[in-house]
Coordinates of C-alpha atoms and ligand atoms in Angstrom, one line a residue:
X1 CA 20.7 -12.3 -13.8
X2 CA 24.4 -10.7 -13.6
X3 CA 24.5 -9.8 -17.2
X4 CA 21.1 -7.7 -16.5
X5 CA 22.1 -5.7 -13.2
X6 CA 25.7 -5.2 -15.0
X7 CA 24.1 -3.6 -18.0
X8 CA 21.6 -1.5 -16.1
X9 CA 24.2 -0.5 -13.7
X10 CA 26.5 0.4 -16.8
X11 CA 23.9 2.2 -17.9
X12 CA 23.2 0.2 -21.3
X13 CA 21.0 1.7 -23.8
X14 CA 17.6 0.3 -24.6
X15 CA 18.3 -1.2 -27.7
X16 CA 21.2 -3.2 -25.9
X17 CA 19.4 -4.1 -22.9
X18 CA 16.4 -5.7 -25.8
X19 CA 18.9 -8.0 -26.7
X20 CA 20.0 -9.7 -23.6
X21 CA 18.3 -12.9 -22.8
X22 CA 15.9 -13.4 -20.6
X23 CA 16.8 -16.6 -17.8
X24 CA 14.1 -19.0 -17.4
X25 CA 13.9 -19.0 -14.4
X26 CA 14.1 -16.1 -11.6
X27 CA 14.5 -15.5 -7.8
X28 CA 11.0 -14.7 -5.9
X29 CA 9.4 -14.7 -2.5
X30 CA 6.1 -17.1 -3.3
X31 CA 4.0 -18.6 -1.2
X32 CA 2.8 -22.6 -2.1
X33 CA -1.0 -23.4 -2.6
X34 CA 0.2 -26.8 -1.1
X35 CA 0.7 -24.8 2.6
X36 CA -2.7 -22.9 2.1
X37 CA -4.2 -24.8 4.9
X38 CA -1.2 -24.4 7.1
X39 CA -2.7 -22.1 9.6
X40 CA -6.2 -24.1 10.1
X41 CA -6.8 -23.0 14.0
X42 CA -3.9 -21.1 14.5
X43 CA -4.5 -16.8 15.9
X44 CA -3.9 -14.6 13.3
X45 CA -1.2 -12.8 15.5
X46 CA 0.7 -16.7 15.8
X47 CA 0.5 -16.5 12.1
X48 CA 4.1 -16.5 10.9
X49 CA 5.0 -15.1 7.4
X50 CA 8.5 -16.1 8.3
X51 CA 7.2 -19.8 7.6
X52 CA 5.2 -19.3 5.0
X53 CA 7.0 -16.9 2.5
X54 CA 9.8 -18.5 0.5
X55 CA 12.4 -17.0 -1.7
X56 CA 14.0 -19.8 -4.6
X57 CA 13.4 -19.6 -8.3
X58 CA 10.6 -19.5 -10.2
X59 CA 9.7 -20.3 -14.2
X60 CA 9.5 -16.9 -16.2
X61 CA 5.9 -16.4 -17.6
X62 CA 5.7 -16.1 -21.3
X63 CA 4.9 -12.0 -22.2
X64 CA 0.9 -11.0 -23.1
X65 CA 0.9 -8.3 -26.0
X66 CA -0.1 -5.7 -23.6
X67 CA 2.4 -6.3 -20.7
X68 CA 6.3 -5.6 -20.2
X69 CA 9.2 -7.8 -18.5
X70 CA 10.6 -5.1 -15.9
X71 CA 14.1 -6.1 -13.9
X72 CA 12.8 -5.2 -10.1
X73 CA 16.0 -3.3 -8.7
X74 CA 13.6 -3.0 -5.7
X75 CA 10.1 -3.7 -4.0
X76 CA 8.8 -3.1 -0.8
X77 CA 6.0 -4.8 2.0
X78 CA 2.7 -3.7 2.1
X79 CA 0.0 -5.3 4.3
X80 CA -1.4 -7.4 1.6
X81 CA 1.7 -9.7 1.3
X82 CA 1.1 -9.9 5.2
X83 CA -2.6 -11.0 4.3
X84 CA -1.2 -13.7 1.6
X85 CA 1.3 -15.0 4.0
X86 CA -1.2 -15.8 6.5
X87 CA -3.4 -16.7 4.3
X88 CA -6.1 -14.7 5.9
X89 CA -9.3 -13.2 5.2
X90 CA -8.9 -16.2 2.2
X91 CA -6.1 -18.2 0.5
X92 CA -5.0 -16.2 -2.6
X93 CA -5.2 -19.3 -4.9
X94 CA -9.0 -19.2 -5.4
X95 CA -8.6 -15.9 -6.9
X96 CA -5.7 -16.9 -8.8
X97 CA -7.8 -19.7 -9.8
X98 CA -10.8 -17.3 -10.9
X99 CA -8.5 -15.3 -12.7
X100 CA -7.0 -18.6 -15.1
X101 CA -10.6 -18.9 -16.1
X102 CA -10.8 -15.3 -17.7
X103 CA -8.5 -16.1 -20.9
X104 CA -5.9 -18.0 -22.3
X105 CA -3.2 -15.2 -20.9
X106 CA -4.7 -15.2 -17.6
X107 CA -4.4 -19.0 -17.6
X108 CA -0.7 -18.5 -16.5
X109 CA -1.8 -17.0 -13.2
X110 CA -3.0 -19.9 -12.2
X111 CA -0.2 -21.4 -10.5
X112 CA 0.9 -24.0 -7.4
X113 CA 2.9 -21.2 -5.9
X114 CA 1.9 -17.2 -6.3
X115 CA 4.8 -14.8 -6.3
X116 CA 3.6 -11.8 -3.7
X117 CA 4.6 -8.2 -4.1
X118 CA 2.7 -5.4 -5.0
X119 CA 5.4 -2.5 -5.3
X120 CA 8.4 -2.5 -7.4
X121 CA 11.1 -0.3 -9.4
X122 CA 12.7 -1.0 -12.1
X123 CA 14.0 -1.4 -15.7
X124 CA 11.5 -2.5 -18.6
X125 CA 13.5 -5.0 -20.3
X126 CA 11.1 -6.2 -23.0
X127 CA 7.7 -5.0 -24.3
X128 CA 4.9 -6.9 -25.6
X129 CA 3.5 -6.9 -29.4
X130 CA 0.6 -4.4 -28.9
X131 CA 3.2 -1.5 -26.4
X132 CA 3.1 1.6 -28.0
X133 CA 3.9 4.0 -25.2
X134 CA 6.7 1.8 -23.2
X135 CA 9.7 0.4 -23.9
X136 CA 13.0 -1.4 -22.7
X137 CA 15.0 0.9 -20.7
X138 CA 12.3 3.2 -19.6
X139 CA 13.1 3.4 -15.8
X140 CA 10.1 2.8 -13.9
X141 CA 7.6 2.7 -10.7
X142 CA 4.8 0.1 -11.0
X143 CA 1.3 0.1 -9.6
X144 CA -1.0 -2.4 -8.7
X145 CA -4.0 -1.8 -10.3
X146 CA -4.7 -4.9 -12.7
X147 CA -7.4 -3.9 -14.9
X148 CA -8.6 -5.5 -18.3
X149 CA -9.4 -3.1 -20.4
X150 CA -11.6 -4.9 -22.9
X151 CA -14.2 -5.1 -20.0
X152 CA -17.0 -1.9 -20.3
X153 CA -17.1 -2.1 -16.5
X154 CA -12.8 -0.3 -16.7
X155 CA -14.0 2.6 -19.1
X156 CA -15.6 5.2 -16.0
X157 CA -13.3 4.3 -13.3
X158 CA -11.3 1.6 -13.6
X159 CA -11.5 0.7 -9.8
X160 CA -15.4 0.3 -10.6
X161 CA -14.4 -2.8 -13.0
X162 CA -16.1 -5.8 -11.8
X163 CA -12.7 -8.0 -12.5
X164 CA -10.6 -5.1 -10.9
X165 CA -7.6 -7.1 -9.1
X166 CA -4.7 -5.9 -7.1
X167 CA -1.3 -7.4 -8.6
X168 CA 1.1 -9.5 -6.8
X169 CA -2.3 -10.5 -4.3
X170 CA -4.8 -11.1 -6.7
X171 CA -2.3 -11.9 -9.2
X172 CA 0.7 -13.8 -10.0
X173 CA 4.2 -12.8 -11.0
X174 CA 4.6 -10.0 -8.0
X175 CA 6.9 -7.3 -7.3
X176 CA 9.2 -9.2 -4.6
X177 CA 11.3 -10.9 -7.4
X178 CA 14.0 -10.2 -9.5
X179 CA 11.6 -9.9 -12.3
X180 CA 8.0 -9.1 -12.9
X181 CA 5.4 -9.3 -16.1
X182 CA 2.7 -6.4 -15.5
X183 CA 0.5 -4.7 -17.9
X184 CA 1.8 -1.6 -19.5
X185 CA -1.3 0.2 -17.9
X186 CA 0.2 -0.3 -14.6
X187 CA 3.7 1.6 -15.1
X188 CA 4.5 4.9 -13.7
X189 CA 8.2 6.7 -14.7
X190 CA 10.1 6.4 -11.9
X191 CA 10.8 9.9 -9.8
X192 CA 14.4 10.4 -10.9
X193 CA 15.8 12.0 -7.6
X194 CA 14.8 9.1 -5.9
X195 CA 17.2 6.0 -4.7
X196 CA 15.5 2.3 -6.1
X197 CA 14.3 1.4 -2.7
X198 CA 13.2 5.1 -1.9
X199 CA 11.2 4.6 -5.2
X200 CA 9.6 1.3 -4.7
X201 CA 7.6 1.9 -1.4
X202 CA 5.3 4.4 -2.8
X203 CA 3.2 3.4 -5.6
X204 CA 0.5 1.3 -3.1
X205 CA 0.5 3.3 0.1
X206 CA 0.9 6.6 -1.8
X207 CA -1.4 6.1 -4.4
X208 CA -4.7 4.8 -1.8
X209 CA -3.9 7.9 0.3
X210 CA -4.4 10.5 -2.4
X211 CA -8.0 8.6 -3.7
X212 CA -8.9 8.4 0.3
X213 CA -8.2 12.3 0.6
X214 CA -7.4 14.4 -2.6
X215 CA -9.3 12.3 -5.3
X216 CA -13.2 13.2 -6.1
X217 CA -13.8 9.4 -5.7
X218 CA -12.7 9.9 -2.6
X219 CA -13.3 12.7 0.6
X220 CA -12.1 15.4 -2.1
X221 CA -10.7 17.4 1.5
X222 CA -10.4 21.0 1.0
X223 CA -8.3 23.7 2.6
X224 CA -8.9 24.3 6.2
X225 CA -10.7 20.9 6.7
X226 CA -9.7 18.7 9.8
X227 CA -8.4 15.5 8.6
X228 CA -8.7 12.6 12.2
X229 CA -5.6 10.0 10.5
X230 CA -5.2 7.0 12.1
X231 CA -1.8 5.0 12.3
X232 CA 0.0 8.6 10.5
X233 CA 3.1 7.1 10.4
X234 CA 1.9 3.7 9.0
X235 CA 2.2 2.8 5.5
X236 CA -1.1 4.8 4.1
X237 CA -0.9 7.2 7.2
X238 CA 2.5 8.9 6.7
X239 CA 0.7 9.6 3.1
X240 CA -1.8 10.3 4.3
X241 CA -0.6 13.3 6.9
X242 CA 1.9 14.5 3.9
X243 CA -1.7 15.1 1.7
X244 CA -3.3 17.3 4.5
X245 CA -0.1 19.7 5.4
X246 CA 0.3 20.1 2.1
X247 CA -3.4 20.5 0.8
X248 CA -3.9 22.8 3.7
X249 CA -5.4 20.6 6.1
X250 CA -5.5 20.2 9.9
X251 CA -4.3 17.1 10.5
X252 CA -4.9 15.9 13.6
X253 CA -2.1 12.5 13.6
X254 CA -2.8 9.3 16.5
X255 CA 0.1 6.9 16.5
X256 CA 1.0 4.5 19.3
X257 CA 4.6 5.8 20.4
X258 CA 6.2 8.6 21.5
X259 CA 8.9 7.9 18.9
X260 CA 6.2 8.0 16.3
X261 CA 4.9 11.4 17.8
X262 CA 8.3 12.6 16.5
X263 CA 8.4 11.5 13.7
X264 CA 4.9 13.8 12.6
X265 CA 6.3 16.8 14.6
X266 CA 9.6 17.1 12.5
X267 CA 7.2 16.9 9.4
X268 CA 5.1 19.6 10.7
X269 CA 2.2 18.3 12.4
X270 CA 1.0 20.2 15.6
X271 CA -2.0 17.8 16.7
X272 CA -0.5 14.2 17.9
X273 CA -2.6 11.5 19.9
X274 CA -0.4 8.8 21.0
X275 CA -3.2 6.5 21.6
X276 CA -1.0 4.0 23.8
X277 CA -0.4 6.6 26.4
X278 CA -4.0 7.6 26.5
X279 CA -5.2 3.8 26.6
X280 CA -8.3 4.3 25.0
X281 CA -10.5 1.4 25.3
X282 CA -13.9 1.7 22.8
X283 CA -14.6 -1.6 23.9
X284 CA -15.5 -2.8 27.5
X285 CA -15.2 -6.2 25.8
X286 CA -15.6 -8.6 22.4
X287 CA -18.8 -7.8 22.6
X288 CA -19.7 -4.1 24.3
X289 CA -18.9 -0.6 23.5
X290 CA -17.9 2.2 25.7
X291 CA -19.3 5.4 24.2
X292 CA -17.8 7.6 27.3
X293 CA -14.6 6.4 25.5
X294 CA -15.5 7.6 22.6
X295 CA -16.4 11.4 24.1
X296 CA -13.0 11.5 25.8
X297 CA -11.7 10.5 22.4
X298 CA -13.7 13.3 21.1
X299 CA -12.9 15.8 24.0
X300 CA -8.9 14.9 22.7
X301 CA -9.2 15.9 19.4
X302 CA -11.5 19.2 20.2
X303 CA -8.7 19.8 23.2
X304 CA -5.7 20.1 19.8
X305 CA -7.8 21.6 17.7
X306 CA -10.9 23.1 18.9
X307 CA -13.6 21.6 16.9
X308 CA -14.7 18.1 15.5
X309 CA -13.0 16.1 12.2
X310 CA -14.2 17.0 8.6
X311 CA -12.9 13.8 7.7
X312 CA -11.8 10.5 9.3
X313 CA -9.0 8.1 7.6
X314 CA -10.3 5.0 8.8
X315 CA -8.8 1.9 8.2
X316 CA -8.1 0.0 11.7
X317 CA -11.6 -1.6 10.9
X318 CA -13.4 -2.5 14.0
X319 CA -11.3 -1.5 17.1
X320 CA -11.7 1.9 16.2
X321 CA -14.7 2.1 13.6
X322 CA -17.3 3.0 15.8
X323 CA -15.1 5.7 17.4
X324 CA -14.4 7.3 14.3
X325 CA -18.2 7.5 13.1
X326 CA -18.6 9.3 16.4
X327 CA -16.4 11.6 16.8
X328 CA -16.5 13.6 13.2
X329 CA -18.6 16.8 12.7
X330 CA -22.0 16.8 11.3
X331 CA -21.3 16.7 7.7
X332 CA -17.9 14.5 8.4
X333 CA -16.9 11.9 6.2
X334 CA -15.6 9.2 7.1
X335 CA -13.5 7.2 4.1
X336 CA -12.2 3.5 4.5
X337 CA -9.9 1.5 2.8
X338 CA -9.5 -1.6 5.4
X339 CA -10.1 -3.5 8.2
X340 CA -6.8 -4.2 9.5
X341 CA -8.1 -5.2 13.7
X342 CA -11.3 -6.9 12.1
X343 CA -13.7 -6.7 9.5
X344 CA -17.4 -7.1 11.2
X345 CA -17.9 -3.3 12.4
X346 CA -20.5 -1.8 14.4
X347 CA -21.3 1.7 15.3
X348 CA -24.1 3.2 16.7
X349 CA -26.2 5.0 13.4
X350 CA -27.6 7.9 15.2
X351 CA -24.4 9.4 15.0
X352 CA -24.2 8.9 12.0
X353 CA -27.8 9.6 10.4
X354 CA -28.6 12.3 12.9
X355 CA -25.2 14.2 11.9
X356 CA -25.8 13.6 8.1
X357 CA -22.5 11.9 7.8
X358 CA -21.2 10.3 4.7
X359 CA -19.0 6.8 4.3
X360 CA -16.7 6.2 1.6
X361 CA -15.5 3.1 0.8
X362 CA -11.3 3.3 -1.2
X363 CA -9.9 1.4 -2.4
X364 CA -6.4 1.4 -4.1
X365 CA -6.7 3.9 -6.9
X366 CA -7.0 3.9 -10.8
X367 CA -4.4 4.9 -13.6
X368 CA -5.2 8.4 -13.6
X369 CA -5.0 9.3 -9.6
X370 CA -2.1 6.5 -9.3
X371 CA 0.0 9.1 -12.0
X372 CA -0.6 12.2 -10.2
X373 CA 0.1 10.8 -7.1
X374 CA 3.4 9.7 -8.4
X375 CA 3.6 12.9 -10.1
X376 CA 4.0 14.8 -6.7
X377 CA 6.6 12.2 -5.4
X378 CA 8.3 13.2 -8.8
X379 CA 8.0 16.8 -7.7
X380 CA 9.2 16.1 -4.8
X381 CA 6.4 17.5 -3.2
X382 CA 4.7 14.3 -1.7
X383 CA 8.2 12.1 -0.2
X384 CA 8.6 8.5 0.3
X385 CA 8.2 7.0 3.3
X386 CA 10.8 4.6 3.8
X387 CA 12.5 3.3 7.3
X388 CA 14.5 0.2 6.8
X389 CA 15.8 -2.0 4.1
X390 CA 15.8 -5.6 4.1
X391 CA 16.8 -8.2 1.3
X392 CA 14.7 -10.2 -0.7
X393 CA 15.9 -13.0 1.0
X394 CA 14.8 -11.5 4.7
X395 CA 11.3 -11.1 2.9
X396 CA 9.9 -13.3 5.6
X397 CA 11.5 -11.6 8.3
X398 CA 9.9 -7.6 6.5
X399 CA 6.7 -9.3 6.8
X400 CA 6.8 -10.2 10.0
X401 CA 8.0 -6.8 10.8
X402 CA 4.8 -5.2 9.4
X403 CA 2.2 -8.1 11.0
X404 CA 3.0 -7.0 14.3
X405 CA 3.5 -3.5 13.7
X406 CA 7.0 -3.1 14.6
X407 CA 7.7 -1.1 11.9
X408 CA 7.1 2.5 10.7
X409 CA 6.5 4.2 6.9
X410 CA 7.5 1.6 5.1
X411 CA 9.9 -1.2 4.3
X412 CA 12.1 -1.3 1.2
X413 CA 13.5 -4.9 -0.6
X414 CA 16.6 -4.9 -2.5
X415 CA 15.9 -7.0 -5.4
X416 CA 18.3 -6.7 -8.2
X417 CA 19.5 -3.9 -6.6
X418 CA 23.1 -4.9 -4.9
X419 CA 23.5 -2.2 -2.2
X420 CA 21.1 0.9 -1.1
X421 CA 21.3 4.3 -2.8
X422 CA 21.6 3.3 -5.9
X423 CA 19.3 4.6 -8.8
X424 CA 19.4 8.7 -8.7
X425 CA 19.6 10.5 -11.7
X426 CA 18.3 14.2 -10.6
X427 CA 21.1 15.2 -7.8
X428 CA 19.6 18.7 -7.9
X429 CA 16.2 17.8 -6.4
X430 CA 17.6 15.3 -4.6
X431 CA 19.9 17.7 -2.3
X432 CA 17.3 20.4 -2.2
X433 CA 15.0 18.1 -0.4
X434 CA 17.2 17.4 1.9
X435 CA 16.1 15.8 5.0
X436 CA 12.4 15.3 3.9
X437 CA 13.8 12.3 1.9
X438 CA 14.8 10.8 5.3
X439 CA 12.3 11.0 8.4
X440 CA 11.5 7.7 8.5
X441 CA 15.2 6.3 8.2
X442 CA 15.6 4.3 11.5
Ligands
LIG1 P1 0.8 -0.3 8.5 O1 2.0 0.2 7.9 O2 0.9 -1.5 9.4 O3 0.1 0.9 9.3 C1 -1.1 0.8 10.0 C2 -1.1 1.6 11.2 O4 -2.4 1.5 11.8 C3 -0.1 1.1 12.3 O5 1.1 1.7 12.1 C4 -0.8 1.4 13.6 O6 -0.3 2.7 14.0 C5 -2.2 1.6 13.2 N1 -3.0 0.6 13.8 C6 -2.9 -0.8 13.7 N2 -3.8 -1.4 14.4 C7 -4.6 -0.5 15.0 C8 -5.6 -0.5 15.9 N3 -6.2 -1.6 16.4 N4 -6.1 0.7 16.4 C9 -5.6 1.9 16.0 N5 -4.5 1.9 15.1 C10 -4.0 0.8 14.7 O7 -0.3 -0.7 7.4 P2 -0.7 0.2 6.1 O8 0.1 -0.1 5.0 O9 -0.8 1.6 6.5 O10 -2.1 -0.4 5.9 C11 -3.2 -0.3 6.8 C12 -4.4 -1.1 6.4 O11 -4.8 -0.6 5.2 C13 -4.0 -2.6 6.2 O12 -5.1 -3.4 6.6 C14 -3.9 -2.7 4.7 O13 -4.2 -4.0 4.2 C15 -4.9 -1.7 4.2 N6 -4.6 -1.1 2.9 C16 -5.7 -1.1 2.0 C17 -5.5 -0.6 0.8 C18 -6.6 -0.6 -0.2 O14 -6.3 -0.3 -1.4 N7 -7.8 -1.0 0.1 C19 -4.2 0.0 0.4 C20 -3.2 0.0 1.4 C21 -3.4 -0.5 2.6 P3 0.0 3.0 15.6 O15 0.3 1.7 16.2 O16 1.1 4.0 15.5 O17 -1.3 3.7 16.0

């Protein structure tokens, strides 16, 4: 791979980087369908990703007409590698499986070991056959959206496609490697003020946050409109709270640390819950609610803001569902995009029907919202995330990290990349943004 970084890092043109060959093998973190049952009776929380991701080489697919061969400079964790390691709600190898059925190009998918991933920037070093709009060089972000676009069900919104699938978790050939294949119809250009790292934690977490709040498939908030976000300096969160202060919003932030609490004041946010401190406890036990919880939940938010949410970011799942469909105003809406505590959720309807509230189901986001979401990061008006770096090889370790929430924004993974800060192009941008580009640097 030396010959590749030294090129890009020499700043090679396209034509030359075409030419170099491509090894046959590459570095990734995987996980092995033989260990799929490795976890049988084991908590989630004693669930180790540090176990169960490994980093060692891997055979280089063979390029699809419609995909490119990008050089990943750098990656980043987002929950769903958590979910793969874990091998929680379900193995990743029956979909994989599924997916070798589709064609004789998805076949390759279908794999003992799955490389995880679903972020990455980078170089494109070769295109397929059918690329018109790509090619090697370009320098690039890449999304996960893995849609096939022969389907009728990708022509509305390609989220509604029934074979939709997230890449590097429903898919093969991931974004923690040295090297990915994706489809064309999944790469972004990468913002150019932005370091590697800095531009690989965005696409996911970035792009589900502006469906959840700014997209008309999601709770399209308007100006003045209080936005309840949970975990706002998580991975969709810190988005998430960047989308209402700049859409004209009222966000009203709960994280679990005073630290965190900082973090969202420094960015501008007024109303902070740090839901540790208040120990809020929606449920007496496994099995019973405490709706008084819920009112002095309620009573918080009206205490920082004087009046009830427009719209909740939901995504804890089903500590906290029930709370959330409480507590907005009649009218709210409440969107989701996970489950992260647990997945069975309850809540008590009349608040809901009585107060005419609406739920959205998100989830990721297609081509179009994925581009204008990276267009603002381009802007430099939406900024990345990012709090620590870790090396591919300490993939396990980044995982681990996120499972058990010790982490905040987002973690970057030097691939290719050899040290941090490489990557900017636009200097300009860069130093009038300042400290914005750095508020979740630990
Ligand atoms: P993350 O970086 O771990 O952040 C989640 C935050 O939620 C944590 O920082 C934590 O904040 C808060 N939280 C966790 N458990 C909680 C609980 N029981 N009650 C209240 N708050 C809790 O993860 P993320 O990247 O933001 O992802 C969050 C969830 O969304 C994950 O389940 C992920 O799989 C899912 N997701 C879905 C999509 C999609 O397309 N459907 C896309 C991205 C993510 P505090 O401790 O500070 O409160």
């Amino acid at each position: 791979m030396e010959h590749i970084v030294e090129a890009i890092e020499s700043g090679a043109s396209g034509d030359d980087l075409a030419q170099l060959p491509i090894p046959h093998e590459y570095r990734a973190a995987h996980v092995l369908k033989s260990e799929q049952d490795m976890w049988v009776g084991v908590a989630s929380a004693d669930k180790d990703p540090r176990r169960s991701l490994h980093v060692g080489p891997v055979p280089t697919p063979q390029l699809a007409p419609d995909e490119a061969v990008v050089a990943v400079m750098a990656s980043s964790i987002n929950f769903n590698t958590v979910w793969s390691s874990i091998f929680e709600p379900v193995s990743t190898f029956g979909p994989l499986a599924r997916l070798g059925r589709e064609s004789e190009w998805a076949r390759r998918h279908d794999q003992p070991y799955q490389v995880v991933g679903s972020d990455a920037a980078g170089v494109v070093l070769r295109v397929g056959a059918a690329v018109r709009n790509w090619s090697p060089g370009d320098r690039v972000t890449v999304h996960c959206n893995y849609v096939d676009d022969q389907d009728q069900t990708s022509h509305d919104d390609s989220m509604m496609a029934n074979n939709q699938r997230i890449w590097g978790y429903e898919t093969n050939f991931g974004g923690l490697a040295d090297l990915t294949v994706v489809k064309v119809n999944q790469l972004l250009p990468k913002p150019a003020h932005l370091t590697w790292e800095e531009a690989a934690v965005n696409a996911l977490c970035n792009s589900t946050s502006y469906r959840m709040l700014v997209s008309r498939n999601g709770a399209a908030m308007k100006q003045g409109d209080v936005v309840l976000i949970w975990g706002a300096t998580g991975g969709i969160g810190a988005y998430a709270t960047q989308y209402v202060l700049n859409g004209g919003g009222i966000p009203v932030c709960v994280v679990s640390s005073a630290d965190k609490a900082e973090i969202l004041r420094t960015m501008g946010v007024e109303a902070v819950i740090d839901r540790r401190a208040a120990d809020y406890r929606f449920w007496k036990d496994e099995h019973t609610h405490d709706e008084s919880e819920w009112r002095r939940f309620g009573k918080d938010i009206r205490d920082l803001v004087g009046e009830d949410p427009d719209i909740v970011f939901e995504h804890p799942g089903r500590s906290t569902f029930a709370a959330s469909m409480y507590v907005g105003k009649r009218g709210a809406t409440v969107v989701s995009c996970a489950a992260t505590s647990g997945f069975m959720l309850e809540f008590d309807n009349r608040y809901f029907w009585m107060r005419l509230k609406r739920l959205i189901g998100s989830h990721f986001a297609n081509y179009k919202e994925a581009w204008e979401a990276n267009r603002l990061i381009a802007k430099g008006m939406i900024h990345p995330v990012l709090s620590q770096i870790f090396s591919l090889e300490q993939t396990g370790e980044a995982a681990y990290q996120v499972h058990h929430n010790l982490h905040e924004g987002k973690i970057g993974v030097l691939c290719l990349a050899a040290t941090e800060g490489l990557g900017v192009t636009d200097h300009e941008l860069r130093d009038k943004l300042g400290d914005n580009l750095h508020r979740f640097r630990r």
